Amino acid sequence: MSSAPAIEVPATFAASYARSFGDEGQAWIAGLPGLVADLLERWDLRRDGATSSGEASLVVPVVGPDGVRAVLKLQLPRAETAAALTGLRAWDGHGMVLLLDHDPGSGTMLLERLDGARTLAAVEDDTRATQILAELHARLLAVPPPPGLPHLRDVAAAMLEQVPRVANRLADPGDRRLLQDWGLVVADLAGEPGDRMLHWDLHHDNVLAAEREPWLAIDPEPLVGDPGFDLWPALDSRWEDVVADGEPRRVVRRRFDVLIEVLDLDRERAAGWTLGRLLQNALWDIEDGETALAPAAVVVAEAVRG
């Protein structure tokens, strides 16, 4: 069906893949035009708009022979890609973008088309935006997790093993104490890691306007665990706006209140697993060479404990 010229891969996207994946990433980028052409022919699709890219994937708008508008989402096959496919099948469009088809060989997904130009960040009233996100989050958490997804128990164990090895890389003693304190909180909670299917990255920009429903989630990174571990992206979302408010702790605390009320979570437990998420982020940052905790993380920690 397609006779369009080969796609042009954005230079910034290609460069990002080269930095992150080296020769493997460069080879994958080089093969993208041919892969897209093959999928368009195989699935009888035609391109329908400009190609775009995120941090990890290339998105190609398409139309099927029945006139259904969709997108091809292409990214280097990894364990995270397989987990996303597993989660998308389980959610089956329940609060989530609908998986229409996928190519097992390349990991490419054919997804329903949402309004990529209108994210939840377009809702100026922060309380209203948080309410929308929380209600959507509740729907996602209601779907039982399928077998084969990674589990928070393993994530927590890996974090607790890492803390003593890396804490001294933080330059400030106060930061070191905070990191170790977050580790103690996770250690107390690790025996009950939870059993819900988490999105793991549900923030304002991962909620898009849609035709089938007003708002739907995208880009899940499914993990089985406690819902408290899933709150941080919403608390940290649109951080420039949070800071501009002048009282970031108050904004974060209000968001936290809305989330735990809608999701019906125990406040102390949710706060503890949120500290666990901050710990995970801090450990990643330290591995990348950072020597201080992110200021936003300190604010979030203070807010959820307040």
CSV table of C-alpha atoms in Angstrom, one decimal:
chain,number,residue,atom,x,y,z
A,1,MET,CA,0.0,0.0,0.0
A,2,SER,CA,2.9,2.4,0.7
A,3,SER,CA,4.8,4.2,-2.0
A,4,ALA,CA,6.2,7.0,0.2
A,5,PRO,CA,9.9,7.7,0.2
A,6,ALA,CA,12.0,6.2,2.9
A,7,ILE,CA,11.7,7.7,6.4
A,8,GLU,CA,14.3,10.2,7.6
A,9,VAL,CA,15.6,9.3,11.1
A,10,PRO,CA,16.0,12.5,13.2
A,11,ALA,CA,19.6,13.3,13.7
A,12,THR,CA,19.3,13.8,17.5
A,13,PHE,CA,17.6,10.4,17.8
A,14,ALA,CA,20.3,8.7,15.8
A,15,ALA,CA,23.0,10.4,17.9
A,16,SER,CA,21.3,9.4,21.1
A,17,TYR,CA,21.2,5.7,20.1
A,18,ALA,CA,24.8,5.8,19.0
A,19,ARG,CA,25.8,7.2,22.4
A,20,SER,CA,23.7,4.7,24.4
A,21,PHE,CA,24.2,1.5,22.4
A,22,GLY,CA,27.3,2.0,20.3
A,23,ASP,CA,27.7,-0.1,17.2
A,24,GLU,CA,24.5,-2.0,18.0
A,25,GLY,CA,22.6,1.2,18.1
A,26,GLN,CA,24.1,2.6,14.9
A,27,ALA,CA,23.4,-0.6,13.1
A,28,TRP,CA,19.8,-0.5,14.3
A,29,ILE,CA,19.3,3.1,13.2
A,30,ALA,CA,20.8,2.3,9.7
A,31,GLY,CA,18.2,-0.5,9.3
A,32,LEU,CA,15.2,1.6,10.3
A,33,PRO,CA,14.2,2.8,6.8
A,34,GLY,CA,14.2,-0.7,5.5
A,35,LEU,CA,12.3,-2.1,8.5
A,36,VAL,CA,9.6,0.6,8.2
A,37,ALA,CA,9.2,-0.1,4.5
A,38,ASP,CA,8.9,-3.8,5.1
A,39,LEU,CA,6.2,-3.3,7.9
A,40,LEU,CA,4.2,-0.8,5.8
A,41,GLU,CA,4.0,-3.4,3.0
A,42,ARG,CA,3.4,-6.4,5.3
A,43,TRP,CA,0.6,-4.7,7.2
A,44,ASP,CA,-0.8,-2.8,4.2
A,45,LEU,CA,-0.3,0.6,5.7
A,46,ARG,CA,0.5,4.0,4.4
A,47,ARG,CA,2.3,6.8,6.2
A,48,ASP,CA,0.2,9.6,7.4
A,49,GLY,CA,2.2,12.4,8.9
A,50,ALA,CA,5.6,13.4,10.1
A,51,THR,CA,7.9,10.9,11.9
A,52,SER,CA,8.7,11.8,15.5
A,53,SER,CA,10.9,10.4,18.2
A,54,GLY,CA,11.2,10.2,22.0
A,55,GLU,CA,14.1,9.2,24.1
A,56,ALA,CA,14.0,5.5,23.1
A,57,SER,CA,11.6,5.1,20.2
A,58,LEU,CA,10.7,6.3,16.7
A,59,VAL,CA,7.0,6.9,16.0
A,60,VAL,CA,5.6,6.8,12.4
A,61,PRO,CA,2.0,7.8,11.9
A,62,VAL,CA,0.1,5.4,9.6
A,63,VAL,CA,-3.3,4.6,8.2
A,64,GLY,CA,-4.6,1.1,7.6
A,65,PRO,CA,-6.6,-0.1,4.6
A,66,ASP,CA,-9.8,0.2,6.7
A,67,GLY,CA,-9.0,3.9,7.4
A,68,VAL,CA,-8.0,3.3,11.0
A,69,ARG,CA,-5.3,5.8,12.2
A,70,ALA,CA,-2.4,4.2,14.1
A,71,VAL,CA,1.3,4.6,14.7
A,72,LEU,CA,4.3,2.3,14.3
A,73,LYS,CA,6.5,2.5,17.4
A,74,LEU,CA,10.0,1.2,16.8
A,75,GLN,CA,12.7,0.8,19.3
A,76,LEU,CA,15.7,-1.5,19.8
A,77,PRO,CA,14.5,-4.8,21.1
A,78,ARG,CA,15.4,-5.2,24.8
A,79,ALA,CA,13.9,-6.8,27.9
A,80,GLU,CA,11.9,-3.6,28.6
A,81,THR,CA,10.3,-3.9,25.1
A,82,ALA,CA,9.2,-7.5,25.9
A,83,ALA,CA,7.8,-6.4,29.3
A,84,ALA,CA,5.9,-3.5,27.6
A,85,LEU,CA,4.3,-5.9,25.1
A,86,THR,CA,3.3,-8.2,28.0
A,87,GLY,CA,1.7,-5.3,29.9
A,88,LEU,CA,0.0,-3.8,26.9
A,89,ARG,CA,-1.7,-7.2,26.1
A,90,ALA,CA,-2.9,-7.5,29.7
A,91,TRP,CA,-4.2,-3.9,29.9
A,92,ASP,CA,-5.9,-4.4,26.5
A,93,GLY,CA,-6.8,-0.7,26.2
A,94,HIS,CA,-8.1,-0.4,29.7
A,95,GLY,CA,-6.9,3.1,30.5
A,96,MET,CA,-3.9,2.4,28.2
A,97,VAL,CA,-3.1,2.9,24.5
A,98,LEU,CA,-4.4,-0.1,22.6
A,99,LEU,CA,-1.9,-2.6,21.0
A,100,LEU,CA,-3.2,-3.4,17.6
A,101,ASP,CA,-0.4,-5.7,16.4
A,102,HIS,CA,3.3,-6.2,16.8
A,103,ASP,CA,6.2,-7.7,15.0
A,104,PRO,CA,8.0,-10.3,17.1
A,105,GLY,CA,11.2,-10.2,15.1
A,106,SER,CA,11.8,-6.4,15.5
A,107,GLY,CA,9.7,-5.7,18.6
A,108,THR,CA,7.8,-3.0,16.6
A,109,MET,CA,4.3,-2.2,17.9
A,110,LEU,CA,1.3,-1.0,15.9
A,111,LEU,CA,-0.6,1.2,18.4
A,112,GLU,CA,-3.8,3.2,18.2
A,113,ARG,CA,-3.2,6.8,17.3
A,114,LEU,CA,-3.6,9.3,20.2
A,115,ASP,CA,-3.2,13.1,20.1
A,116,GLY,CA,0.6,13.4,20.6
A,117,ALA,CA,0.3,17.2,20.6
A,118,ARG,CA,-2.0,17.3,23.7
A,119,THR,CA,-0.7,15.7,26.9
A,120,LEU,CA,-2.0,16.0,30.4
A,121,ALA,CA,0.5,18.8,30.9
A,122,ALA,CA,-2.0,21.0,28.9
A,123,VAL,CA,-4.3,21.0,31.8
A,124,GLU,CA,-3.3,24.1,33.7
A,125,ASP,CA,-5.1,23.4,36.9
A,126,ASP,CA,-2.6,21.2,38.7
A,127,THR,CA,-5.1,19.6,41.1
A,128,ARG,CA,-7.4,18.7,38.2
A,129,ALA,CA,-4.5,17.2,36.2
A,130,THR,CA,-3.4,15.2,39.2
A,131,GLN,CA,-7.0,14.0,39.7
A,132,ILE,CA,-7.2,12.8,36.1
A,133,LEU,CA,-3.9,11.1,36.4
A,134,ALA,CA,-4.8,9.4,39.6
A,135,GLU,CA,-8.1,8.1,38.3
A,136,LEU,CA,-6.4,6.7,35.2
A,137,HIS,CA,-3.7,5.2,37.5
A,138,ALA,CA,-6.4,3.5,39.5
A,139,ARG,CA,-7.7,1.8,36.4
A,140,LEU,CA,-4.3,0.6,35.4
A,141,LEU,CA,-3.6,-0.9,38.8
A,142,ALA,CA,-7.0,-2.7,38.7
A,143,VAL,CA,-5.7,-5.0,35.9
A,144,PRO,CA,-4.0,-8.2,37.3
A,145,PRO,CA,-0.4,-8.6,36.3
A,146,PRO,CA,0.4,-11.4,33.9
A,147,PRO,CA,3.3,-13.8,34.4
A,148,GLY,CA,6.7,-12.9,33.3
A,149,LEU,CA,7.0,-9.3,34.4
A,150,PRO,CA,10.0,-8.1,36.6
A,151,HIS,CA,9.2,-7.7,40.3
A,152,LEU,CA,9.8,-5.0,42.8
A,153,ARG,CA,11.2,-7.6,45.3
A,154,ASP,CA,14.2,-8.0,43.0
A,155,VAL,CA,14.6,-4.3,42.4
A,156,ALA,CA,14.6,-3.7,46.1
A,157,ALA,CA,17.1,-6.4,46.8
A,158,ALA,CA,19.5,-5.0,44.2
A,159,MET,CA,19.1,-1.5,45.6
A,160,LEU,CA,19.8,-2.6,49.2
A,161,GLU,CA,22.9,-4.4,48.0
A,162,GLN,CA,24.2,-1.3,46.2
A,163,VAL,CA,23.7,1.3,48.9
A,164,PRO,CA,26.7,0.5,51.0
A,165,ARG,CA,29.0,0.3,48.0
A,166,VAL,CA,28.1,3.7,46.6
A,167,ALA,CA,27.0,6.0,49.4
A,168,ASN,CA,30.5,7.4,49.9
A,169,ARG,CA,30.5,8.7,46.4
A,170,LEU,CA,28.2,11.5,47.6
A,171,ALA,CA,30.2,14.5,48.6
A,172,ASP,CA,27.9,15.9,51.3
A,173,PRO,CA,27.5,13.9,54.5
A,174,GLY,CA,23.9,15.0,54.7
A,175,ASP,CA,23.2,13.5,51.3
A,176,ARG,CA,25.0,10.3,52.4
A,177,ARG,CA,22.7,10.1,55.5
A,178,LEU,CA,19.6,10.6,53.4
A,179,LEU,CA,20.6,7.9,51.0
A,180,GLN,CA,21.3,5.5,53.8
A,181,ASP,CA,18.0,6.5,55.5
A,182,TRP,CA,16.1,5.8,52.3
A,183,GLY,CA,17.8,2.4,52.2
A,184,LEU,CA,16.6,1.6,55.7
A,185,VAL,CA,13.1,2.5,54.8
A,186,VAL,CA,13.2,0.1,51.8
A,187,ALA,CA,14.7,-2.6,54.0
A,188,ASP,CA,11.7,-2.3,56.3
A,189,LEU,CA,9.3,-2.6,53.4
A,190,ALA,CA,11.1,-5.2,51.2
A,191,GLY,CA,9.4,-8.2,52.8
A,192,GLU,CA,6.0,-7.0,51.4
A,193,PRO,CA,6.9,-5.8,47.9
A,194,GLY,CA,3.3,-5.8,46.5
A,195,ASP,CA,1.6,-7.6,43.7
A,196,ARG,CA,0.0,-5.0,41.4
A,197,MET,CA,1.0,-4.2,37.8
A,198,LEU,CA,2.7,-0.8,37.8
A,199,HIS,CA,3.2,1.5,34.9
A,200,TRP,CA,6.5,2.7,36.4
A,201,ASP,CA,6.6,6.0,34.4
A,202,LEU,CA,3.1,7.5,34.7
A,203,HIS,CA,3.6,11.3,34.5
A,204,HIS,CA,1.8,14.1,32.7
A,205,ASP,CA,3.6,13.7,29.4
A,206,ASN,CA,2.8,10.0,29.3
A,207,VAL,CA,-0.9,10.7,29.3
A,208,LEU,CA,-2.4,11.7,25.9
A,209,ALA,CA,-5.7,13.0,24.8
A,210,ALA,CA,-7.6,10.4,22.7
A,211,GLU,CA,-10.7,9.7,20.7
A,212,ARG,CA,-11.7,6.5,22.4
A,213,GLU,CA,-11.5,8.0,25.8
A,214,PRO,CA,-10.6,11.6,27.0
A,215,TRP,CA,-7.2,10.4,28.3
A,216,LEU,CA,-5.0,7.3,27.9
A,217,ALA,CA,-1.6,6.3,29.2
A,218,ILE,CA,1.3,5.5,27.0
A,219,ASP,CA,4.9,4.1,27.3
A,220,PRO,CA,4.5,1.7,30.2
A,221,GLU,CA,7.5,0.0,31.7
A,222,PRO,CA,5.5,-2.7,33.6
A,223,LEU,CA,6.7,-3.9,37.0
A,224,VAL,CA,4.9,-6.0,39.6
A,225,GLY,CA,5.0,-4.4,43.0
A,226,ASP,CA,3.5,-1.9,45.5
A,227,PRO,CA,1.6,1.1,44.0
A,228,GLY,CA,3.6,3.4,46.3
A,229,PHE,CA,6.6,2.7,44.1
A,230,ASP,CA,4.6,4.1,41.1
A,231,LEU,CA,3.8,7.6,42.5
A,232,TRP,CA,7.1,9.5,42.0
A,233,PRO,CA,6.7,10.3,38.3
A,234,ALA,CA,3.4,12.1,39.0
A,235,LEU,CA,5.0,14.0,42.0
A,236,ASP,CA,8.0,15.1,40.0
A,237,SER,CA,6.1,15.9,36.8
A,238,ARG,CA,6.3,19.4,35.3
A,239,TRP,CA,8.9,20.3,37.9
A,240,GLU,CA,9.6,23.7,36.5
A,241,ASP,CA,6.0,24.6,37.2
A,242,VAL,CA,6.2,23.1,40.7
A,243,VAL,CA,9.2,25.3,41.5
A,244,ALA,CA,7.7,28.4,39.9
A,245,ASP,CA,4.7,28.0,42.3
A,246,GLY,CA,7.1,29.1,45.0
A,247,GLU,CA,6.1,26.4,47.4
A,248,PRO,CA,7.2,23.1,45.8
A,249,ARG,CA,6.7,21.1,49.0
A,250,ARG,CA,3.1,22.2,49.2
A,251,VAL,CA,2.5,21.3,45.6
A,252,VAL,CA,4.1,17.8,46.0
A,253,ARG,CA,2.2,17.2,49.2
A,254,ARG,CA,-1.1,18.1,47.5
A,255,ARG,CA,-0.4,15.8,44.6
A,256,PHE,CA,0.6,13.0,47.1
A,257,ASP,CA,-2.7,13.6,49.0
A,258,VAL,CA,-4.8,13.3,45.8
A,259,LEU,CA,-2.9,10.1,44.7
A,260,ILE,CA,-3.2,8.2,47.9
A,261,GLU,CA,-6.9,9.2,48.3
A,262,VAL,CA,-7.9,8.1,44.8
A,263,LEU,CA,-5.7,5.0,44.9
A,264,ASP,CA,-6.8,4.2,48.5
A,265,LEU,CA,-3.2,3.7,49.7
A,266,ASP,CA,-1.8,3.6,53.2
A,267,ARG,CA,-0.1,7.0,53.6
A,268,GLU,CA,3.0,5.8,55.5
A,269,ARG,CA,3.6,2.8,53.2
A,270,ALA,CA,3.1,4.9,50.1
A,271,ALA,CA,5.6,7.5,51.4
A,272,GLY,CA,8.1,4.7,52.2
A,273,TRP,CA,8.0,3.2,48.7
A,274,THR,CA,8.2,6.7,47.2
A,275,LEU,CA,11.5,7.1,49.1
A,276,GLY,CA,12.4,3.8,47.5
A,277,ARG,CA,11.8,5.2,44.1
A,278,LEU,CA,14.0,8.2,45.1
A,279,LEU,CA,16.6,5.8,46.2
A,280,GLN,CA,16.5,4.0,42.8
A,281,ASN,CA,16.9,7.3,40.9
A,282,ALA,CA,19.7,8.4,43.2
A,283,LEU,CA,21.6,5.1,42.7
A,284,TRP,CA,21.3,5.5,38.9
A,285,ASP,CA,22.6,9.1,39.2
A,286,ILE,CA,25.5,8.0,41.3
A,287,GLU,CA,26.4,5.3,38.8
A,288,ASP,CA,26.4,8.0,36.1
A,289,GLY,CA,28.9,10.1,38.1
A,290,GLU,CA,26.7,12.4,40.2
A,291,THR,CA,28.1,13.3,43.6
A,292,ALA,CA,25.0,15.0,45.1
A,293,LEU,CA,21.3,14.1,45.5
A,294,ALA,CA,19.0,15.9,43.1
A,295,PRO,CA,17.4,18.9,44.8
A,296,ALA,CA,14.0,17.8,43.5
A,297,ALA,CA,14.4,14.4,45.2
A,298,VAL,CA,15.1,16.1,48.6
A,299,VAL,CA,12.0,18.2,48.2
A,300,VAL,CA,9.8,15.2,47.3
A,301,ALA,CA,11.2,13.2,50.2
A,302,GLU,CA,10.4,16.1,52.7
A,303,ALA,CA,6.9,16.5,51.2
A,304,VAL,CA,5.7,12.9,51.4
A,305,ARG,CA,7.1,12.6,55.0
A,306,GLY,CA,5.5,15.9,56.0
